PDB file of N, CA and C and ligand atoms in Angstrom:
ATOM      1  N   THR A  23       2.205  14.070 -10.901  1.00  0.00           N
ATOM      2  CA  THR A  23       2.862  12.862 -10.378  1.00  0.00           C
ATOM      3  C   THR A  23       1.852  11.709 -10.457  1.00  0.00           C
ATOM      4  N   PHE A  24       2.378  10.497 -10.344  1.00  0.00           N
ATOM      5  CA  PHE A  24       1.552   9.309 -10.267  1.00  0.00           C
ATOM      6  C   PHE A  24       1.569   8.866  -8.783  1.00  0.00           C
ATOM      7  N   VAL A  25       0.447   8.076  -8.427  1.00  0.00           N
ATOM      8  CA  VAL A  25       0.247   7.734  -7.054  1.00  0.00           C
ATOM      9  C   VAL A  25      -0.091   6.230  -7.027  1.00  0.00           C
ATOM     10  N   VAL A  26       0.473   5.517  -6.070  1.00  0.00           N
ATOM     11  CA  VAL A  26       0.101   4.146  -5.781  1.00  0.00           C
ATOM     12  C   VAL A  26      -1.042   4.090  -4.811  1.00  0.00           C
ATOM     13  N   THR A  27      -2.080   3.281  -5.043  1.00  0.00           N
ATOM     14  CA  THR A  27      -3.226   3.364  -4.182  1.00  0.00           C
ATOM     15  C   THR A  27      -3.523   2.001  -3.567  1.00  0.00           C
ATOM     16  N   ASP A  28      -4.692   1.867  -2.930  1.00  0.00           N
ATOM     17  CA  ASP A  28      -5.096   0.798  -2.011  1.00  0.00           C
ATOM     18  C   ASP A  28      -4.773  -0.630  -2.598  1.00  0.00           C
ATOM     19  N   ASN A  29      -5.083  -0.918  -3.790  1.00  0.00           N
ATOM     20  CA  ASN A  29      -4.986  -2.275  -4.229  1.00  0.00           C
ATOM     21  C   ASN A  29      -3.516  -2.884  -4.360  1.00  0.00           C
ATOM     22  N   CYS A  30      -2.536  -1.979  -4.207  1.00  0.00           N
ATOM     23  CA  CYS A  30      -1.207  -2.479  -4.145  1.00  0.00           C
ATOM     24  C   CYS A  30      -0.927  -3.248  -2.826  1.00  0.00           C
ATOM     25  N   ILE A  31      -1.601  -2.791  -1.780  1.00  0.00           N
ATOM     26  CA  ILE A  31      -1.314  -3.331  -0.436  1.00  0.00           C
ATOM     27  C   ILE A  31      -1.655  -4.887  -0.390  1.00  0.00           C
ATOM     28  N   LYS A  32      -0.678  -5.596   0.187  1.00  0.00           N
ATOM     29  CA  LYS A  32      -0.723  -7.010   0.266  1.00  0.00           C
ATOM     30  C   LYS A  32      -0.620  -7.771  -1.050  1.00  0.00           C
ATOM     31  N   CYS A  33      -0.411  -7.035  -2.105  1.00  0.00           N
ATOM     32  CA  CYS A  33      -0.125  -7.682  -3.423  1.00  0.00           C
ATOM     33  C   CYS A  33       1.349  -7.435  -3.838  1.00  0.00           C
ATOM     34  N   LYS A  34       1.681  -6.118  -4.001  1.00  0.00           N
ATOM     35  CA  LYS A  34       3.059  -5.698  -4.294  1.00  0.00           C
ATOM     36  C   LYS A  34       3.669  -6.507  -5.439  1.00  0.00           C
ATOM     37  N   TYR A  35       3.081  -6.415  -6.602  1.00  0.00           N
ATOM     38  CA  TYR A  35       3.548  -7.182  -7.757  1.00  0.00           C
ATOM     39  C   TYR A  35       4.925  -6.699  -8.217  1.00  0.00           C
ATOM     40  N   THR A  36       5.190  -5.428  -8.079  1.00  0.00           N
ATOM     41  CA  THR A  36       6.488  -4.778  -8.437  1.00  0.00           C
ATOM     42  C   THR A  36       6.803  -4.708  -9.928  1.00  0.00           C
ATOM     43  N   ASP A  37       5.869  -5.028 -10.831  1.00  0.00           N
ATOM     44  CA  ASP A  37       6.096  -4.863 -12.244  1.00  0.00           C
ATOM     45  C   ASP A  37       6.384  -3.350 -12.522  1.00  0.00           C
ATOM     46  N   CYS A  38       5.766  -2.498 -11.762  1.00  0.00           N
ATOM     47  CA  CYS A  38       5.857  -1.050 -11.955  1.00  0.00           C
ATOM     48  C   CYS A  38       7.292  -0.576 -11.907  1.00  0.00           C
ATOM     49  N   VAL A  39       8.135  -1.142 -11.033  1.00  0.00           N
ATOM     50  CA  VAL A  39       9.466  -0.576 -10.877  1.00  0.00           C
ATOM     51  C   VAL A  39      10.379  -0.816 -12.073  1.00  0.00           C
ATOM     52  N   GLU A  40      10.028  -1.861 -12.799  1.00  0.00           N
ATOM     53  CA  GLU A  40      10.922  -2.191 -13.996  1.00  0.00           C
ATOM     54  C   GLU A  40      10.823  -1.179 -15.112  1.00  0.00           C
ATOM     55  N   VAL A  41       9.759  -0.479 -15.214  1.00  0.00           N
ATOM     56  CA  VAL A  41       9.580   0.468 -16.325  1.00  0.00           C
ATOM     57  C   VAL A  41       9.872   1.927 -15.988  1.00  0.00           C
ATOM     58  N   CYS A  42      10.040   2.208 -14.719  1.00  0.00           N
ATOM     59  CA  CYS A  42      10.185   3.599 -14.287  1.00  0.00           C
ATOM     60  C   CYS A  42      11.588   4.162 -14.720  1.00  0.00           C
ATOM     61  N   PRO A  43      11.613   5.206 -15.601  1.00  0.00           N
ATOM     62  CA  PRO A  43      12.908   5.662 -16.031  1.00  0.00           C
ATOM     63  C   PRO A  43      13.661   6.416 -15.110  1.00  0.00           C
ATOM     64  N   VAL A  44      13.050   6.898 -13.995  1.00  0.00           N
ATOM     65  CA  VAL A  44      13.787   7.643 -13.026  1.00  0.00           C
ATOM     66  C   VAL A  44      13.871   6.970 -11.599  1.00  0.00           C
ATOM     67  N   ASP A  45      13.518   5.665 -11.569  1.00  0.00           N
ATOM     68  CA  ASP A  45      13.603   4.871 -10.388  1.00  0.00           C
ATOM     69  C   ASP A  45      13.048   5.554  -9.127  1.00  0.00           C
ATOM     70  N   CYS A  46      11.822   5.956  -9.160  1.00  0.00           N
ATOM     71  CA  CYS A  46      11.278   6.721  -8.108  1.00  0.00           C
ATOM     72  C   CYS A  46      10.259   5.946  -7.235  1.00  0.00           C
ATOM     73  N   PHE A  47      10.367   4.555  -7.253  1.00  0.00           N
ATOM     74  CA  PHE A  47       9.494   3.815  -6.375  1.00  0.00           C
ATOM     75  C   PHE A  47      10.223   3.486  -5.088  1.00  0.00           C
ATOM     76  N   TYR A  48       9.491   3.447  -3.978  1.00  0.00           N
ATOM     77  CA  TYR A  48      10.024   3.218  -2.607  1.00  0.00           C
ATOM     78  C   TYR A  48       9.218   2.036  -2.011  1.00  0.00           C
ATOM     79  N   GLU A  49       9.832   1.160  -1.313  1.00  0.00           N
ATOM     80  CA  GLU A  49       9.219  -0.071  -0.869  1.00  0.00           C
ATOM     81  C   GLU A  49       9.141  -0.127   0.642  1.00  0.00           C
ATOM     82  N   GLY A  50       7.855  -0.510   1.104  1.00  0.00           N
ATOM     83  CA  GLY A  50       7.649  -0.834   2.503  1.00  0.00           C
ATOM     84  C   GLY A  50       7.358  -2.324   2.545  1.00  0.00           C
ATOM     85  N   PRO A  51       6.976  -2.861   3.712  1.00  0.00           N
ATOM     86  CA  PRO A  51       6.740  -4.296   3.939  1.00  0.00           C
ATOM     87  C   PRO A  51       5.649  -4.811   2.976  1.00  0.00           C
ATOM     88  N   ASN A  52       4.580  -4.141   2.772  1.00  0.00           N
ATOM     89  CA  ASN A  52       3.497  -4.686   1.929  1.00  0.00           C
ATOM     90  C   ASN A  52       2.894  -3.664   1.007  1.00  0.00           C
ATOM     91  N   PHE A  53       3.621  -2.705   0.562  1.00  0.00           N
ATOM     92  CA  PHE A  53       3.143  -1.621  -0.259  1.00  0.00           C
ATOM     93  C   PHE A  53       4.292  -0.861  -0.921  1.00  0.00           C
ATOM     94  N   LEU A  54       4.042  -0.297  -2.067  1.00  0.00           N
ATOM     95  CA  LEU A  54       5.080   0.596  -2.717  1.00  0.00           C
ATOM     96  C   LEU A  54       4.480   1.976  -2.830  1.00  0.00           C
ATOM     97  N   VAL A  55       5.348   2.992  -2.868  1.00  0.00           N
ATOM     98  CA  VAL A  55       4.920   4.398  -3.124  1.00  0.00           C
ATOM     99  C   VAL A  55       5.772   4.986  -4.202  1.00  0.00           C
ATOM    100  N   ILE A  56       5.288   6.094  -4.710  1.00  0.00           N
ATOM    101  CA  ILE A  56       6.049   6.901  -5.732  1.00  0.00           C
ATOM    102  C   ILE A  56       6.425   8.173  -5.095  1.00  0.00           C
ATOM    103  N   HIS A  57       7.705   8.543  -5.269  1.00  0.00           N
ATOM    104  CA  HIS A  57       8.145   9.838  -4.748  1.00  0.00           C
ATOM    105  C   HIS A  57       7.661  10.998  -5.685  1.00  0.00           C
ATOM    106  N   PRO A  58       6.827  11.786  -5.163  1.00  0.00           N
ATOM    107  CA  PRO A  58       6.110  12.833  -5.976  1.00  0.00           C
ATOM    108  C   PRO A  58       7.124  13.847  -6.605  1.00  0.00           C
ATOM    109  N   ASP A  59       8.179  14.098  -5.891  1.00  0.00           N
ATOM    110  CA  ASP A  59       9.130  15.080  -6.431  1.00  0.00           C
ATOM    111  C   ASP A  59      10.045  14.505  -7.518  1.00  0.00           C
ATOM    112  N   GLU A  60      10.088  13.195  -7.535  1.00  0.00           N
ATOM    113  CA  GLU A  60      11.013  12.464  -8.517  1.00  0.00           C
ATOM    114  C   GLU A  60      10.285  11.958  -9.819  1.00  0.00           C
ATOM    115  N   CYS A  61       8.950  11.687  -9.644  1.00  0.00           N
ATOM    116  CA  CYS A  61       8.213  11.208 -10.773  1.00  0.00           C
ATOM    117  C   CYS A  61       8.112  12.255 -11.870  1.00  0.00           C
ATOM    118  N   ILE A  62       8.344  11.823 -13.085  1.00  0.00           N
ATOM    119  CA  ILE A  62       8.386  12.736 -14.237  1.00  0.00           C
ATOM    120  C   ILE A  62       7.086  12.665 -15.049  1.00  0.00           C
ATOM    121  N   ASP A  63       6.086  11.930 -14.550  1.00  0.00           N
ATOM    122  CA  ASP A  63       4.820  11.844 -15.172  1.00  0.00           C
ATOM    123  C   ASP A  63       4.849  11.135 -16.582  1.00  0.00           C
ATOM    124  N   CYS A  64       5.645  10.191 -16.705  1.00  0.00           N
ATOM    125  CA  CYS A  64       5.812   9.570 -17.995  1.00  0.00           C
ATOM    126  C   CYS A  64       4.701   8.582 -18.282  1.00  0.00           C
ATOM    127  N   ALA A  65       3.964   8.076 -17.211  1.00  0.00           N
ATOM    128  CA  ALA A  65       2.816   7.256 -17.307  1.00  0.00           C
ATOM    129  C   ALA A  65       3.084   5.849 -17.662  1.00  0.00           C
ATOM    130  N   LEU A  66       4.344   5.506 -17.739  1.00  0.00           N
ATOM    131  CA  LEU A  66       4.691   4.110 -18.187  1.00  0.00           C
ATOM    132  C   LEU A  66       4.247   3.059 -17.166  1.00  0.00           C
ATOM    133  N   CYS A  67       4.287   3.344 -15.931  1.00  0.00           N
ATOM    134  CA  CYS A  67       4.003   2.415 -14.803  1.00  0.00           C
ATOM    135  C   CYS A  67       2.516   2.053 -14.779  1.00  0.00           C
ATOM    136  N   GLU A  68       1.640   3.006 -15.091  1.00  0.00           N
ATOM    137  CA  GLU A  68       0.238   2.775 -14.836  1.00  0.00           C
ATOM    138  C   GLU A  68      -0.315   1.476 -15.513  1.00  0.00           C
ATOM    139  N   PRO A  69      -0.071   1.220 -16.800  1.00  0.00           N
ATOM    140  CA  PRO A  69      -0.616   0.056 -17.371  1.00  0.00           C
ATOM    141  C   PRO A  69       0.123  -1.206 -17.008  1.00  0.00           C
ATOM    142  N   GLU A  70       1.322  -1.132 -16.372  1.00  0.00           N
ATOM    143  CA  GLU A  70       2.072  -2.282 -15.988  1.00  0.00           C
ATOM    144  C   GLU A  70       1.535  -2.960 -14.739  1.00  0.00           C
ATOM    145  N   CYS A  71       0.836  -2.230 -13.881  1.00  0.00           N
ATOM    146  CA  CYS A  71       0.386  -2.809 -12.562  1.00  0.00           C
ATOM    147  C   CYS A  71      -0.787  -3.799 -12.821  1.00  0.00           C
ATOM    148  N   PRO A  72      -0.562  -5.087 -12.458  1.00  0.00           N
ATOM    149  CA  PRO A  72      -1.609  -6.143 -12.667  1.00  0.00           C
ATOM    150  C   PRO A  72      -2.780  -5.832 -11.779  1.00  0.00           C
ATOM    151  N   ALA A  73      -2.549  -5.079 -10.652  1.00  0.00           N
ATOM    152  CA  ALA A  73      -3.640  -4.737  -9.689  1.00  0.00           C
ATOM    153  C   ALA A  73      -4.292  -3.428 -10.044  1.00  0.00           C
ATOM    154  N   GLN A  74      -3.896  -2.751 -11.055  1.00  0.00           N
ATOM    155  CA  GLN A  74      -4.392  -1.438 -11.428  1.00  0.00           C
ATOM    156  C   GLN A  74      -4.454  -0.546 -10.302  1.00  0.00           C
ATOM    157  N   ALA A  75      -3.341  -0.403  -9.596  1.00  0.00           N
ATOM    158  CA  ALA A  75      -3.268   0.357  -8.312  1.00  0.00           C
ATOM    159  C   ALA A  75      -2.697   1.748  -8.567  1.00  0.00           C
ATOM    160  N   ILE A  76      -2.211   1.986  -9.795  1.00  0.00           N
ATOM    161  CA  ILE A  76      -1.491   3.315 -10.020  1.00  0.00           C
ATOM    162  C   ILE A  76      -2.383   4.182 -10.827  1.00  0.00           C
ATOM    163  N   PHE A  77      -2.458   5.504 -10.367  1.00  0.00           N
ATOM    164  CA  PHE A  77      -3.329   6.510 -11.015  1.00  0.00           C
ATOM    165  C   PHE A  77      -2.478   7.797 -11.096  1.00  0.00           C
ATOM    166  N   SER A  78      -2.757   8.594 -12.140  1.00  0.00           N
ATOM    167  CA  SER A  78      -2.269   9.958 -12.193  1.00  0.00           C
ATOM    168  C   SER A  78      -2.944  10.715 -11.011  1.00  0.00           C
ATOM    169  N   GLU A  79      -2.168  11.604 -10.402  1.00  0.00           N
ATOM    170  CA  GLU A  79      -2.665  12.270  -9.228  1.00  0.00           C
ATOM    171  C   GLU A  79      -4.128  12.879  -9.475  1.00  0.00           C
ATOM    172  N   ASP A  80      -4.381  13.423 -10.643  1.00  0.00           N
ATOM    173  CA  ASP A  80      -5.651  14.083 -10.840  1.00  0.00           C
ATOM    174  C   ASP A  80      -6.723  13.045 -11.180  1.00  0.00           C
ATOM    175  N   GLU A  81      -6.372  11.729 -11.245  1.00  0.00           N
ATOM    176  CA  GLU A  81      -7.393  10.745 -11.525  1.00  0.00           C
ATOM    177  C   GLU A  81      -7.534   9.708 -10.359  1.00  0.00           C
ATOM    178  N   VAL A  82      -6.953  10.093  -9.263  1.00  0.00           N
ATOM    179  CA  VAL A  82      -7.111   9.180  -8.074  1.00  0.00           C
ATOM    180  C   VAL A  82      -8.576   9.253  -7.597  1.00  0.00           C
ATOM    181  N   PRO A  83      -9.210   8.013  -7.497  1.00  0.00           N
ATOM    182  CA  PRO A  83     -10.619   8.033  -7.097  1.00  0.00           C
ATOM    183  C   PRO A  83     -10.849   8.800  -5.792  1.00  0.00           C
ATOM    184  N   ASP A  84     -12.072   9.358  -5.691  1.00  0.00           N
ATOM    185  CA  ASP A  84     -12.421  10.131  -4.490  1.00  0.00           C
ATOM    186  C   ASP A  84     -12.112   9.524  -3.142  1.00  0.00           C
ATOM    187  N   ASP A  85     -12.422   8.132  -3.134  1.00  0.00           N
ATOM    188  CA  ASP A  85     -12.217   7.496  -1.823  1.00  0.00           C
ATOM    189  C   ASP A  85     -10.836   7.017  -1.591  1.00  0.00           C
ATOM    190  N   MET A  86      -9.861   7.433  -2.459  1.00  0.00           N
ATOM    191  CA  MET A  86      -8.494   7.128  -2.183  1.00  0.00           C
ATOM    192  C   MET A  86      -7.630   8.328  -2.180  1.00  0.00           C
ATOM    193  N   GLN A  87      -8.154   9.484  -1.949  1.00  0.00           N
ATOM    194  CA  GLN A  87      -7.402  10.741  -2.002  1.00  0.00           C
ATOM    195  C   GLN A  87      -6.295  10.768  -0.952  1.00  0.00           C
ATOM    196  N   GLU A  88      -6.496  10.046   0.143  1.00  0.00           N
ATOM    197  CA  GLU A  88      -5.482  10.074   1.216  1.00  0.00           C
ATOM    198  C   GLU A  88      -4.172   9.464   0.683  1.00  0.00           C
ATOM    199  N   PHE A  89      -4.238   8.661  -0.319  1.00  0.00           N
ATOM    200  CA  PHE A  89      -3.008   8.026  -0.833  1.00  0.00           C
ATOM    201  C   PHE A  89      -2.027   9.032  -1.450  1.00  0.00           C
ATOM    202  N   ILE A  90      -2.502  10.183  -1.930  1.00  0.00           N
ATOM    203  CA  ILE A  90      -1.609  11.237  -2.454  1.00  0.00           C
ATOM    204  C   ILE A  90      -0.585  11.604  -1.383  1.00  0.00           C
ATOM    205  N   GLU A  91      -1.150  11.955  -0.238  1.00  0.00           N
ATOM    206  CA  GLU A  91      -0.318  12.438   0.883  1.00  0.00           C
ATOM    207  C   GLU A  91       0.582  11.239   1.392  1.00  0.00           C
ATOM    208  N   LEU A  92      -0.015  10.092   1.448  1.00  0.00           N
ATOM    209  CA  LEU A  92       0.637   8.919   1.934  1.00  0.00           C
ATOM    210  C   LEU A  92       1.882   8.483   1.105  1.00  0.00           C
ATOM    211  N   ASN A  93       1.740   8.613  -0.203  1.00  0.00           N
ATOM    212  CA  ASN A  93       2.897   8.337  -1.051  1.00  0.00           C
ATOM    213  C   ASN A  93       4.058   9.387  -0.731  1.00  0.00           C
ATOM    214  N   ALA A  94       3.703  10.633  -0.672  1.00  0.00           N
ATOM    215  CA  ALA A  94       4.684  11.645  -0.330  1.00  0.00           C
ATOM    216  C   ALA A  94       5.402  11.369   1.030  1.00  0.00           C
ATOM    217  N   GLU A  95       4.574  11.002   2.001  1.00  0.00           N
ATOM    218  CA  GLU A  95       5.072  10.826   3.331  1.00  0.00           C
ATOM    219  C   GLU A  95       5.993   9.553   3.403  1.00  0.00           C
ATOM    220  N   LEU A  96       5.500   8.440   2.908  1.00  0.00           N
ATOM    221  CA  LEU A  96       6.254   7.192   3.016  1.00  0.00           C
ATOM    222  C   LEU A  96       7.483   7.168   2.145  1.00  0.00           C
ATOM    223  N   ALA A  97       7.505   7.871   1.026  1.00  0.00           N
ATOM    224  CA  ALA A  97       8.666   7.943   0.139  1.00  0.00           C
ATOM    225  C   ALA A  97       9.867   8.560   0.817  1.00  0.00           C
ATOM    226  N   GLN A  98       9.682   9.324   1.883  1.00  0.00           N
ATOM    227  CA  GLN A  98      10.765   9.964   2.596  1.00  0.00           C
ATOM    228  C   GLN A  98      11.556   8.928   3.385  1.00  0.00           C
ATOM    229  N   SER A  99      10.862   7.894   3.898  1.00  0.00           N
ATOM    230  CA  SER A  99      11.560   6.959   4.802  1.00  0.00           C
ATOM    231  C   SER A  99      11.809   5.567   4.243  1.00  0.00           C
ATOM    232  N   TRP A 100      11.040   5.171   3.217  1.00  0.00           N
ATOM    233  CA  TRP A 100      11.202   3.842   2.692  1.00  0.00           C
ATOM    234  C   TRP A 100      12.385   3.794   1.719  1.00  0.00           C
ATOM    235  N   SER A 101      12.808   2.545   1.399  1.00  0.00           N
ATOM    236  CA  SER A 101      13.993   2.300   0.588  1.00  0.00           C
ATOM    237  C   SER A 101      13.659   2.253  -0.938  1.00  0.00           C
ATOM    238  N   ASN A 102      14.519   2.735  -1.698  1.00  0.00           N
ATOM    239  CA  ASN A 102      14.381   2.756  -3.150  1.00  0.00           C
ATOM    240  C   ASN A 102      14.319   1.299  -3.716  1.00  0.00           C
ATOM    241  N   ILE A 103      13.404   1.039  -4.623  1.00  0.00           N
ATOM    242  CA  ILE A 103      13.389  -0.321  -5.226  1.00  0.00           C
ATOM    243  C   ILE A 103      13.392  -0.110  -6.758  1.00  0.00           C
ATOM    244  N   THR A 104      14.335  -0.824  -7.442  1.00  0.00           N
ATOM    245  CA  THR A 104      14.504  -0.634  -8.854  1.00  0.00           C
ATOM    246  C   THR A 104      14.379  -1.955  -9.644  1.00  0.00           C
ATOM    247  N   GLU A 105      14.277  -3.097  -8.938  1.00  0.00           N
ATOM    248  CA  GLU A 105      14.160  -4.339  -9.699  1.00  0.00           C
ATOM    249  C   GLU A 105      12.991  -5.141  -9.202  1.00  0.00           C
ATOM    250  N   LYS A 106      12.350  -5.783 -10.224  1.00  0.00           N
ATOM    251  CA  LYS A 106      11.118  -6.546  -9.843  1.00  0.00           C
ATOM    252  C   LYS A 106      11.537  -7.710  -8.953  1.00  0.00           C
ATOM    253  N   LYS A 107      10.684  -8.008  -8.032  1.00  0.00           N
ATOM    254  CA  LYS A 107      10.819  -9.256  -7.152  1.00  0.00           C
ATOM    255  C   LYS A 107       9.565  -9.942  -7.165  1.00  0.00           C
ATOM    256  N   ASP A 108       9.517 -11.151  -6.426  1.00  0.00           N
ATOM    257  CA  ASP A 108       8.260 -11.890  -6.403  1.00  0.00           C
ATOM    258  C   ASP A 108       7.176 -11.102  -5.669  1.00  0.00           C
ATOM    259  N   ALA A 109       5.944 -11.263  -6.107  1.00  0.00           N
ATOM    260  CA  ALA A 109       4.822 -10.550  -5.440  1.00  0.00           C
ATOM    261  C   ALA A 109       4.677 -11.237  -4.066  1.00  0.00           C
ATOM    262  N   LEU A 110       3.858 -10.608  -3.203  1.00  0.00           N
ATOM    263  CA  LEU A 110       3.645 -11.201  -1.891  1.00  0.00           C
ATOM    264  C   LEU A 110       2.945 -12.497  -2.019  1.00  0.00           C
ATOM    265  N   PRO A 111       3.056 -13.469  -1.109  1.00  0.00           N
ATOM    266  CA  PRO A 111       2.647 -14.842  -1.253  1.00  0.00           C
ATOM    267  C   PRO A 111       1.091 -14.961  -1.618  1.00  0.00           C
ATOM    268  N   ASP A 112       0.299 -14.138  -0.973  1.00  0.00           N
ATOM    269  CA  ASP A 112      -1.150 -14.257  -1.186  1.00  0.00           C
ATOM    270  C   ASP A 112      -1.684 -13.161  -2.103  1.00  0.00           C
ATOM    271  N   ALA A 113      -0.781 -12.641  -2.990  1.00  0.00           N
ATOM    272  CA  ALA A 113      -1.251 -11.495  -3.764  1.00  0.00           C
ATOM    273  C   ALA A 113      -2.503 -11.746  -4.592  1.00  0.00           C
ATOM    274  N   GLU A 114      -2.564 -12.910  -5.166  1.00  0.00           N
ATOM    275  CA  GLU A 114      -3.827 -13.147  -5.973  1.00  0.00           C
ATOM    276  C   GLU A 114      -5.075 -13.108  -5.218  1.00  0.00           C
ATOM    277  N   ASP A 115      -5.035 -13.660  -3.921  1.00  0.00           N
ATOM    278  CA  ASP A 115      -6.231 -13.603  -3.059  1.00  0.00           C
ATOM    279  C   ASP A 115      -6.569 -12.179  -2.659  1.00  0.00           C
ATOM    280  N   TRP A 116      -5.575 -11.376  -2.439  1.00  0.00           N
ATOM    281  CA  TRP A 116      -5.840  -9.970  -2.056  1.00  0.00           C
ATOM    282  C   TRP A 116      -6.165  -8.950  -3.144  1.00  0.00           C
ATOM    283  N   ASP A 117      -5.888  -9.407  -4.385  1.00  0.00           N
ATOM    284  CA  ASP A 117      -6.104  -8.481  -5.496  1.00  0.00           C
ATOM    285  C   ASP A 117      -7.550  -8.216  -5.569  1.00  0.00           C
ATOM    286  N   GLY A 118      -7.974  -6.943  -5.518  1.00  0.00           N
ATOM    287  CA  GLY A 118      -9.434  -6.646  -5.605  1.00  0.00           C
ATOM    288  C   GLY A 118     -10.139  -6.456  -4.312  1.00  0.00           C
ATOM    289  N   VAL A 119      -9.568  -6.898  -3.180  1.00  0.00           N
ATOM    290  CA  VAL A 119     -10.170  -6.709  -1.937  1.00  0.00           C
ATOM    291  C   VAL A 119     -10.188  -5.199  -1.619  1.00  0.00           C
ATOM    292  N   GLU A 120     -11.250  -4.621  -1.179  1.00  0.00           N
ATOM    293  CA  GLU A 120     -11.358  -3.156  -0.921  1.00  0.00           C
ATOM    294  C   GLU A 120     -10.868  -2.759   0.427  1.00  0.00           C
ATOM    295  N   ASN A 121     -10.471  -1.490   0.544  1.00  0.00           N
ATOM    296  CA  ASN A 121     -10.072  -0.913   1.828  1.00  0.00           C
ATOM    297  C   ASN A 121      -8.959  -1.725   2.550  1.00  0.00           C
ATOM    298  N   LYS A 122      -7.935  -1.930   1.828  1.00  0.00           N
ATOM    299  CA  LYS A 122      -6.789  -2.675   2.510  1.00  0.00           C
ATOM    300  C   LYS A 122      -5.868  -1.836   3.298  1.00  0.00           C
ATOM    301  N   ILE A 123      -6.162  -0.509   3.324  1.00  0.00           N
ATOM    302  CA  ILE A 123      -5.269   0.486   3.979  1.00  0.00           C
ATOM    303  C   ILE A 123      -5.142   0.115   5.457  1.00  0.00           C
ATOM    304  N   LYS A 124      -6.121  -0.586   5.997  1.00  0.00           N
ATOM    305  CA  LYS A 124      -5.996  -1.001   7.436  1.00  0.00           C
ATOM    306  C   LYS A 124      -4.927  -2.039   7.624  1.00  0.00           C
ATOM    307  N   TYR A 125      -4.501  -2.613   6.579  1.00  0.00           N
ATOM    308  CA  TYR A 125      -3.421  -3.653   6.686  1.00  0.00           C
ATOM    309  C   TYR A 125      -2.011  -3.107   6.339  1.00  0.00           C
ATOM    310  N   LEU A 126      -1.971  -1.787   5.987  1.00  0.00           N
ATOM    311  CA  LEU A 126      -0.726  -1.186   5.663  1.00  0.00           C
ATOM    312  C   LEU A 126       0.302  -1.282   6.815  1.00  0.00           C
ATOM    313  N   GLU A 127       1.481  -1.873   6.437  1.00  0.00           N
ATOM    314  CA  GLU A 127       2.573  -1.880   7.417  1.00  0.00           C
ATOM    315  C   GLU A 127       3.545  -0.859   7.094  1.00  0.00           C
ATOM    316  N   ARG A 128       4.034  -0.179   8.062  1.00  0.00           N
ATOM    317  CA  ARG A 128       5.003   0.937   7.831  1.00  0.00           C
ATOM    318  C   ARG A 128       6.427   0.548   8.161  1.00  0.00           C
TER     319      ARG A 128
HETATM  320 FE1  SF4 B  21       7.997   6.392 -12.823  1.00  0.00          FE
HETATM  321 FE2  SF4 B  21       6.819   7.381 -14.929  1.00  0.00          FE
HETATM  322 FE3  SF4 B  21       5.412   5.971 -13.121  1.00  0.00          FE
HETATM  323 FE4  SF4 B  21       6.318   8.385 -12.542  1.00  0.00          FE
HETATM  324  S1  SF4 B  21       4.826   7.943 -14.128  1.00  0.00           S
HETATM  325  S2  SF4 B  21       6.439   6.571 -11.258  1.00  0.00           S
HETATM  326  S3  SF4 B  21       8.265   8.462 -13.634  1.00  0.00           S
HETATM  327  S4  SF4 B  21       7.058   5.191 -14.387  1.00  0.00           S
HETATM  328 FE1  F3S B  22       2.028  -2.330  -6.334  1.00  0.00          FE
HETATM  329 FE2  F3S B  22       1.113  -2.616  -8.773  1.00  0.00          FE
HETATM  330 FE3  F3S B  22       3.572  -1.955  -8.437  1.00  0.00          FE
HETATM  331  S1  F3S B  22       0.644  -3.972  -7.115  1.00  0.00           S
HETATM  332  S2  F3S B  22       4.088  -2.938  -6.541  1.00  0.00           S
HETATM  333  S3  F3S B  22       1.779  -0.798  -7.827  1.00  0.00           S
HETATM  334  S4  F3S B  22       2.811  -3.299  -9.966  1.00  0.00           S
END
């Protein structure tokens, strides 16, 4: 499966949802997650993310391992998103800021 990680938080560009053939992205207030049981590992979303926040599960950086479980958990309660929308207002300012997980809204 593929996993959305830290740099999506407070950016949420949503380019990723446009290319997913199985519509397995789920949306929270300032972050998106991938449902691990629905993702078919097509890899199409990974290069689409302007924030480079999407990784294959086996390539998630060591300091972001918690996002694997977090995607699985939040995908259970968040709503499905299938169409691109505007990024969050300050997305450009937050792109590249490290350790944004403390700002994650559920
Ligand atoms: Fe969707 Fe493919 Fe990305 Fe999985 S790897 S979330 S199936 S676009
Ligand atoms: Fe997030 Fe990148 Fe998608 S910032 S919403 S994973 S395009």
